[in-house]
Structure formats: C-alpha cells, structure tokens
Short mmCIF file of C-alpha atoms in Angstrom, two decimals:
data_model
loop_
_atom_site.label_atom_id
_atom_site.label_comp_id
_atom_site.label_asym_id
_atom_site.label_seq_id
_atom_site.Cartn_x
_atom_site.Cartn_y
_atom_site.Cartn_z
CA MET A 194 46.15 -28.18 36.14
CA THR A 195 48.14 -27.36 32.93
CA ASN A 196 47.02 -24.74 31.32
CA PRO A 197 45.51 -25.44 27.65
CA VAL A 198 45.96 -22.37 26.23
CA LYS A 199 49.80 -22.58 24.59
CA GLY A 200 52.31 -19.40 24.85
CA LEU A 201 49.98 -18.38 27.79
CA PRO A 202 52.48 -17.09 30.65
CA PRO A 203 52.51 -19.16 33.79
CA GLU A 204 51.01 -15.89 35.97
CA LEU A 205 47.59 -15.72 33.76
CA SER A 206 47.03 -19.04 33.40
CA HIS A 207 43.67 -18.32 35.55
CA LEU A 208 42.36 -16.29 32.88
CA ALA A 209 42.52 -19.61 30.56
CA ILE A 210 40.40 -21.44 32.97
CA LYS A 211 38.72 -19.60 35.20
CA PRO A 212 34.86 -19.53 34.63
CA VAL A 213 33.49 -16.60 33.82
CA ASN A 214 29.89 -15.57 35.17
CA LYS A 215 27.55 -14.00 32.50
CA GLU A 216 26.17 -11.57 34.85
CA ASN A 217 30.39 -9.65 35.19
CA SER A 218 31.23 -10.82 31.85
CA LYS A 219 31.98 -7.04 30.54
CA GLU A 220 33.89 -6.09 33.49
CA LEU A 221 35.88 -9.01 33.65
CA GLY A 222 36.63 -8.88 29.91
CA GLN A 223 38.46 -6.06 30.38
CA THR A 224 40.33 -7.13 33.07
CA GLN A 225 41.61 -9.70 31.28
CA PHE A 226 42.25 -7.66 28.20
CA LEU A 227 44.31 -5.36 30.21
CA ASP A 228 46.11 -7.97 31.96
CA LEU A 229 47.20 -9.92 28.78
CA MET A 230 48.01 -6.37 27.32
CA MET A 231 50.51 -6.01 30.18
CA ALA A 232 51.99 -9.86 30.27
CA GLN A 233 52.78 -9.20 26.07
CA LEU A 234 54.26 -5.88 26.92
CA LYS A 235 56.57 -7.80 30.13
CA HIS A 236 57.35 -10.43 27.81
CA GLN A 237 58.03 -9.17 24.61
CA ASP A 238 61.69 -9.78 22.83
CA PRO A 239 63.93 -7.08 23.70
CA LEU A 240 65.30 -7.39 20.28
CA ASN A 241 61.84 -6.66 18.43
CA PRO A 242 59.29 -5.09 21.17
CA MET A 243 55.93 -3.78 19.67
CA GLU A 244 55.72 -0.23 18.67
CA SER A 245 53.66 1.90 20.22
CA GLY A 246 51.62 2.65 17.24
CA GLU A 247 50.85 -1.38 17.30
CA PHE A 248 49.67 -0.71 21.18
CA LEU A 249 47.54 2.25 20.81
CA GLY A 250 46.13 0.72 17.64
CA GLN A 251 44.79 -2.47 19.78
CA LEU A 252 43.57 -0.39 22.70
CA ALA A 253 41.42 1.74 20.18
CA GLN A 254 40.28 -1.28 18.80
CA PHE A 255 38.85 -2.56 22.32
CA GLY A 256 37.66 0.97 23.26
CA THR A 257 35.29 0.66 19.54
CA VAL A 258 33.93 -2.65 20.34
CA ASN A 259 32.72 -1.72 23.66
CA GLY A 260 31.59 1.37 23.10
CA ILE A 261 29.39 0.05 20.14
CA THR A 262 28.13 -2.40 22.94
CA SER A 263 27.15 0.37 24.80
CA LEU A 264 25.27 2.60 21.99
CA GLN A 265 23.53 -0.50 20.86
CA SER A 266 22.25 -0.94 24.63
CA SER A 267 21.50 2.66 24.36
CA PHE A 268 19.32 2.63 20.95
CA ALA A 269 18.13 -0.82 22.48
CA ASP A 270 16.57 1.61 25.70
CA LEU A 271 15.75 4.69 23.47
CA ALA A 272 14.04 2.38 20.64
CA SER A 273 11.71 0.88 23.74
CA SER A 274 10.83 4.18 25.15
CA LEU A 275 9.69 5.40 21.80
CA GLN A 276 7.51 2.36 21.07
CA SER A 277 6.12 2.82 24.43
CA SER A 278 5.33 6.91 23.74
CA GLN A 279 3.85 5.66 20.62
CA ALA A 280 1.42 3.08 22.07
CA LEU A 281 0.13 5.75 24.52
CA GLN A 282 -0.52 8.20 21.88
CA ALA A 283 -2.22 5.34 20.07
CA SER A 284 -4.80 4.87 22.73
CA THR A 285 -6.12 7.95 22.46
CA LEU A 286 -7.04 7.90 19.48
CA VAL A 287 -9.73 5.23 20.18
CA GLY A 288 -13.45 7.04 19.83
CA ARG A 289 -12.10 9.59 17.81
CA ASN A 290 -12.13 10.26 13.65
CA VAL A 291 -8.95 9.94 11.75
CA LEU A 292 -7.65 11.44 8.37
CA VAL A 293 -5.70 8.87 6.26
CA PRO A 294 -4.76 8.66 2.97
CA GLY A 295 -6.78 5.99 0.68
CA ASN A 296 -9.88 6.35 -2.01
CA LEU A 297 -11.99 4.12 0.25
CA ALA A 298 -14.66 5.92 2.23
CA SER A 299 -17.64 4.88 4.40
CA LEU A 300 -21.16 5.85 4.10
CA ALA A 301 -23.36 5.16 7.65
CA ASP A 302 -27.27 5.82 7.33
CA GLY A 303 -28.29 9.40 7.96
CA GLN A 304 -24.79 10.55 7.98
CA PRO A 305 -22.96 12.60 5.66
CA LEU A 306 -19.71 10.88 4.06
CA LYS A 307 -16.06 13.24 4.89
CA ALA A 308 -13.45 13.18 2.95
CA ALA A 309 -10.40 15.57 1.58
CA VAL A 310 -8.62 15.92 -1.29
CA GLU A 311 -4.60 16.89 -1.08
CA MET A 312 -3.63 19.00 -4.27
CA ASP A 313 0.09 19.12 -5.33
CA ALA A 314 -0.36 21.90 -7.59
CA THR A 315 -3.12 25.11 -8.55
CA ALA A 316 -6.11 23.44 -10.60
CA ASP A 317 -8.82 25.41 -12.81
CA GLN A 318 -11.21 22.95 -11.58
CA VAL A 319 -11.56 19.91 -9.60
CA ILE A 320 -14.31 17.09 -9.47
CA VAL A 321 -14.67 14.10 -7.25
CA GLN A 322 -16.73 11.30 -8.29
CA VAL A 323 -18.01 8.76 -5.66
CA MET A 324 -18.14 5.73 -7.35
CA ASP A 325 -19.67 2.38 -5.75
CA GLN A 326 -18.17 -0.80 -5.69
CA ALA A 327 -18.63 -2.01 -9.22
CA GLY A 328 -16.86 1.43 -10.51
CA GLN A 329 -20.37 3.06 -10.93
CA VAL A 330 -20.41 7.03 -10.40
CA VAL A 331 -23.09 7.61 -8.29
CA LYS A 332 -22.12 10.81 -7.34
CA GLN A 333 -20.00 13.81 -9.01
CA LEU A 334 -18.98 17.00 -6.97
CA ASP A 335 -17.49 19.98 -8.32
CA LEU A 336 -14.83 21.62 -5.76
CA GLY A 337 -14.16 24.26 -8.69
CA PRO A 338 -10.83 26.02 -8.61
CA ARG A 339 -8.23 24.96 -6.00
CA GLY A 340 -4.43 25.53 -5.20
CA SER A 341 -2.08 23.15 -3.54
CA GLY A 342 -2.84 21.83 -0.13
CA VAL A 343 -5.49 19.73 1.09
CA PHE A 344 -9.31 20.55 0.92
CA ASP A 345 -12.07 18.93 2.65
CA PHE A 346 -15.73 18.14 0.89
CA THR A 347 -18.24 16.36 2.45
CA TRP A 348 -21.14 14.14 0.79
CA ASN A 349 -23.83 14.78 1.53
CA GLY A 350 -25.16 10.70 0.37
CA LEU A 351 -27.70 11.59 -2.34
CA ASP A 352 -27.17 10.02 -5.59
CA GLU A 353 -27.53 12.12 -8.97
CA GLY A 354 -31.19 11.36 -8.78
CA GLY A 355 -31.48 13.19 -5.28
CA ASN A 356 -32.31 9.21 -3.71
CA PRO A 357 -30.40 8.64 -0.60
CA ALA A 358 -27.77 6.28 -1.38
CA PRO A 359 -27.31 2.86 0.54
CA ALA A 360 -25.09 2.16 3.16
CA GLY A 361 -21.56 0.84 2.59
CA ASN A 362 -18.17 1.51 1.24
CA TYR A 363 -17.66 3.98 -1.68
CA ILE A 364 -14.31 4.69 -3.76
CA ILE A 365 -13.74 8.26 -3.79
CA ARG A 366 -11.92 9.40 -7.20
CA ALA A 367 -10.64 13.35 -7.47
CA ILE A 368 -9.46 14.84 -10.87
CA GLY A 369 -7.90 18.17 -11.13
CA ARG A 370 -8.80 20.11 -14.48
CA THR A 371 -6.45 22.64 -15.82
CA GLY A 372 -7.32 23.61 -19.87
CA GLU A 373 -7.35 20.36 -21.59
CA THR A 374 -5.23 18.43 -18.70
CA GLU A 375 -6.73 16.24 -16.07
CA ILE A 376 -4.41 14.80 -13.56
CA ALA A 377 -5.81 12.62 -11.07
CA GLN A 378 -5.34 13.94 -7.46
CA SER A 379 -4.59 12.04 -4.24
CA THR A 380 -7.81 11.21 -1.27
CA LEU A 381 -8.01 11.44 1.96
CA VAL A 382 -10.99 9.86 3.95
CA GLN A 383 -12.31 10.08 7.35
CA ALA A 384 -12.92 7.09 9.90
CA ARG A 385 -13.44 5.89 13.30
CA VAL A 386 -10.77 4.50 15.81
CA ASP A 387 -12.12 1.35 17.00
CA SER A 388 -8.99 -0.28 18.93
CA VAL A 389 -5.18 -0.22 18.64
CA THR A 390 -2.67 -2.63 18.07
CA LEU A 391 0.45 -3.52 19.57
CA ALA A 392 2.61 -4.37 16.69
CA LYS A 393 5.95 -6.56 17.15
CA GLY A 394 9.28 -6.08 16.18
CA GLY A 395 10.13 -2.50 16.67
CA GLN A 396 7.36 -1.45 14.20
CA GLY A 397 4.91 1.55 15.31
CA PRO A 398 1.01 0.61 16.54
CA LEU A 399 -1.70 -0.15 14.29
CA LEU A 400 -5.09 1.71 14.49
CA ASN A 401 -7.86 -0.58 13.17
CA LEU A 402 -10.29 1.92 11.65
CA GLU A 403 -14.32 1.52 11.44
CA ASN A 404 -14.97 -0.51 8.29
CA LEU A 405 -11.79 0.74 6.69
CA GLY A 406 -8.95 -1.96 8.01
CA VAL A 407 -5.42 -1.43 9.18
CA VAL A 408 -3.54 1.62 8.90
CA SER A 409 -0.20 2.75 10.89
CA LEU A 410 -0.06 5.63 13.04
CA SER A 411 2.52 7.17 11.07
CA ASP A 412 -0.32 7.10 8.38
CA VAL A 413 -3.00 9.35 9.97
CA VAL A 414 -2.70 13.11 8.16
CA GLU A 415 -5.24 14.75 10.87
CA LEU A 416 -7.15 14.01 13.98
CA MET A 417 -10.85 15.21 13.74
#
C-alpha cells in the first residue's frame, strides 16, 4: 500500500496507515514519537545534522504536553472528590439552622426572630431596625456600644406598641453610630435548611432555606 504521508521513511509507513485504538492512543502516541525521532536522527543530512539543543527541545515539548494532560486528569479527579465531599457535608445540614449574610429574616408564630450584626469597627451605639415589606419600622432595638466582630440579637416579635407582629418576612437594618456619624453595618440572618441541591458544572452545593430561598454552602457563616 502506498504511504499517504510524503517524506516518511518506508520502515515507518505503518505509523501513517495503522488505525489507532482510542483506549491506548496515549501509549501509541509515545511510541510513534520515539520511532519518528529515531528515524529523523537516522535519515538526517550528515552535512547538516540536528543540533543537540533542537533534539532536546523537541523532547521537552513532548514531555510538557504529556505532563499537562496528566495534570488535567489529576485535577479533574481532585475536583470530583472535593465536590462529593461537599455534597456529603451539605446533606448533614438538612433540618439545622444556619447563619448566612442577608437582611431578610423570617418571623414564625410564637417564636422569636434571631439574627446578627457584623461590625467592621467599634461604634458607640448600634441600632437595629426591623421593617415590614413596605419599609415601615416595626421595632427598633438598641444594642448599645459594640466593638468589631459578629453579635447575635433576638427580636421577640412585638412591635413598638407591644403587640405581636404578624408572622412573615421582615427586613433587618443595622446602623453603627459614633458621634454624629452613622455607618450601615452588615447583617446576618438565621434560617432552617429544608433541603440541599447538588449544582452542576463543578459548582458547590446549594442550600434551600425555609422562607428565604437558596444560598451557596460557602455563604454559611455559622451552624446554629
């Protein structure tokens, strides 16, 4: 059979026409490379031989490509293992309460609302406002002076008039006051984990929170 690749030595014609099995294509690729390299050395022009640096450069390029392929495979296996570990970890949170960043908290009948404030710096006074969905202040809490860090607080569900507020979602707003300066502070809300969704595309597990929607596992600040 005629060799379809021009310039290939006759003794290497099988490399151009022999079908390659996908299962061992990596091994055949290495063998072909070495055979072609030896043929190149054997049939090179004696008056213009390949320099040793060029030869070593070709070997280095082949080794680099092969090494990158191996690393990609190893990283893919590691990513799969980490994702499985995260999924197992997330499944143990079902039925538990978690603390996550947010300003929307849920008040249940007969139960207090628990949340937290994350302070970046010290404040002479920290005020928490609990507002309804229309933005009207239902209750204002004075947490007093606070330093930097995370501080829990509880709202008993009573409005400014001492009457029970209806169950539902409320907006939490925290303000740190120092002198005449007021600075908005980050808030954290507590919610129950109803279920876990395993995301696709290498993303981490998602937690479905009661009345509050979906958050990432990485968003959890504290397990209550």
